[in-house]
GROMACS .gro file of C-alpha atoms in nm:
model
   61
    1MET     CA    1  -3.430 -22.440 -10.031
    2ARG     CA    2  -3.336 -22.264  -9.686
    3ILE     CA    3  -3.605 -22.180  -9.447
    4THR     CA    4  -3.551 -21.872  -9.234
    5PRO     CA    5  -3.740 -21.779  -8.917
    6LEU     CA    6  -3.938 -21.480  -8.945
    7ARG     CA    7  -4.040 -21.469  -8.582
    8GLY     CA    8  -3.908 -21.545  -8.223
    9SER     CA    9  -3.537 -21.521  -8.055
   10GLY     CA   10  -3.345 -21.633  -8.360
   11VAL     CA   11  -3.430 -21.359  -8.589
   12ALA     CA   12  -3.142 -21.154  -8.708
   13TRP     CA   13  -3.116 -20.878  -8.955
   14PHE     CA   14  -2.825 -20.638  -9.052
   15LYS     CA   15  -2.866 -20.273  -9.153
   16CYS     CA   16  -2.619 -20.080  -9.342
   17PRO     CA   17  -2.591 -19.737  -9.215
   18GLY     CA   18  -2.450 -19.586  -9.580
   19CYS     CA   19  -2.726 -19.743  -9.789
   20ARG     CA   20  -2.985 -19.835  -9.546
   21LEU     CA   21  -3.042 -20.185  -9.702
   22LYS     CA   22  -3.184 -20.428  -9.440
   23CYS     CA   23  -3.069 -20.804  -9.498
   24ARG     CA   24  -3.018 -21.170  -9.348
   25PRO     CA   25  -2.683 -21.283  -9.230
   26THR     CA   26  -2.688 -21.532  -9.545
   27ALA     CA   27  -2.719 -21.209  -9.793
   28LEU     CA   28  -2.409 -21.064  -9.699
   29ALA     CA   29  -2.090 -21.052  -9.914
   30PRO     CA   30  -1.856 -21.317  -9.844
   31ASP     CA   31  -1.636 -21.094  -9.630
   32GLY     CA   32  -1.938 -20.986  -9.423
   33SER     CA   33  -1.999 -20.655  -9.576
   34CYS     CA   34  -2.302 -20.506  -9.754
   35PRO     CA   35  -2.394 -20.660 -10.098
   36ARG     CA   36  -2.525 -20.331 -10.210
   37CYS     CA   37  -2.246 -20.069 -10.117
   38GLY     CA   38  -1.969 -20.271  -9.981
   39GLU     CA   39  -1.996 -20.094  -9.621
   40SER     CA   40  -1.810 -20.316  -9.384
   41ARG     CA   41  -1.975 -20.178  -9.043
   42LEU     CA   42  -2.320 -20.319  -9.017
   43LEU     CA   43  -2.575 -20.246  -8.745
   44LYS     CA   44  -2.715 -20.567  -8.605
   45LEU     CA   45  -3.098 -20.577  -8.575
   46ALA     CA   46  -3.253 -20.851  -8.356
   47PHE     CA   47  -3.630 -20.893  -8.330
   48GLY     CA   48  -3.823 -21.116  -8.087
   49GLY     CA   49  -3.737 -21.007  -7.750
   50ARG     CA   50  -3.616 -21.224  -7.460
   51ALA     CA   51  -3.782 -21.567  -7.407
   52ASP     CA   52  -3.853 -21.514  -7.041
   53GLN     CA   53  -4.038 -21.201  -7.094
   54PRO     CA   54  -4.394 -21.213  -6.990
   55ALA     CA   55  -4.667 -21.177  -7.215
   56LEU     CA   56  -4.846 -20.831  -7.232
   57TYR     CA   57  -5.195 -20.946  -7.235
   58PRO     CA   58  -5.204 -21.300  -7.049
   59ARG     CA   59  -5.478 -21.535  -7.135
   60GLN     CA   60  -5.808 -21.509  -6.933
   61GLY     CA   61  -5.929 -21.843  -6.785
   0.00000   0.00000   0.00000
């Protein structure tokens, strides 16, 4: 079983502009295209921000 990160700087998703499917890199077709419609140009979505970014609400004392 493969455990994928849900948060943090290592989170990456791909979105298909044709059918709007969002999937992880491991779910892509062998040639890197969309598994649903076969679109070859996918948009890469990255969540988590930068590691050096300050917290919005720093901890108080």
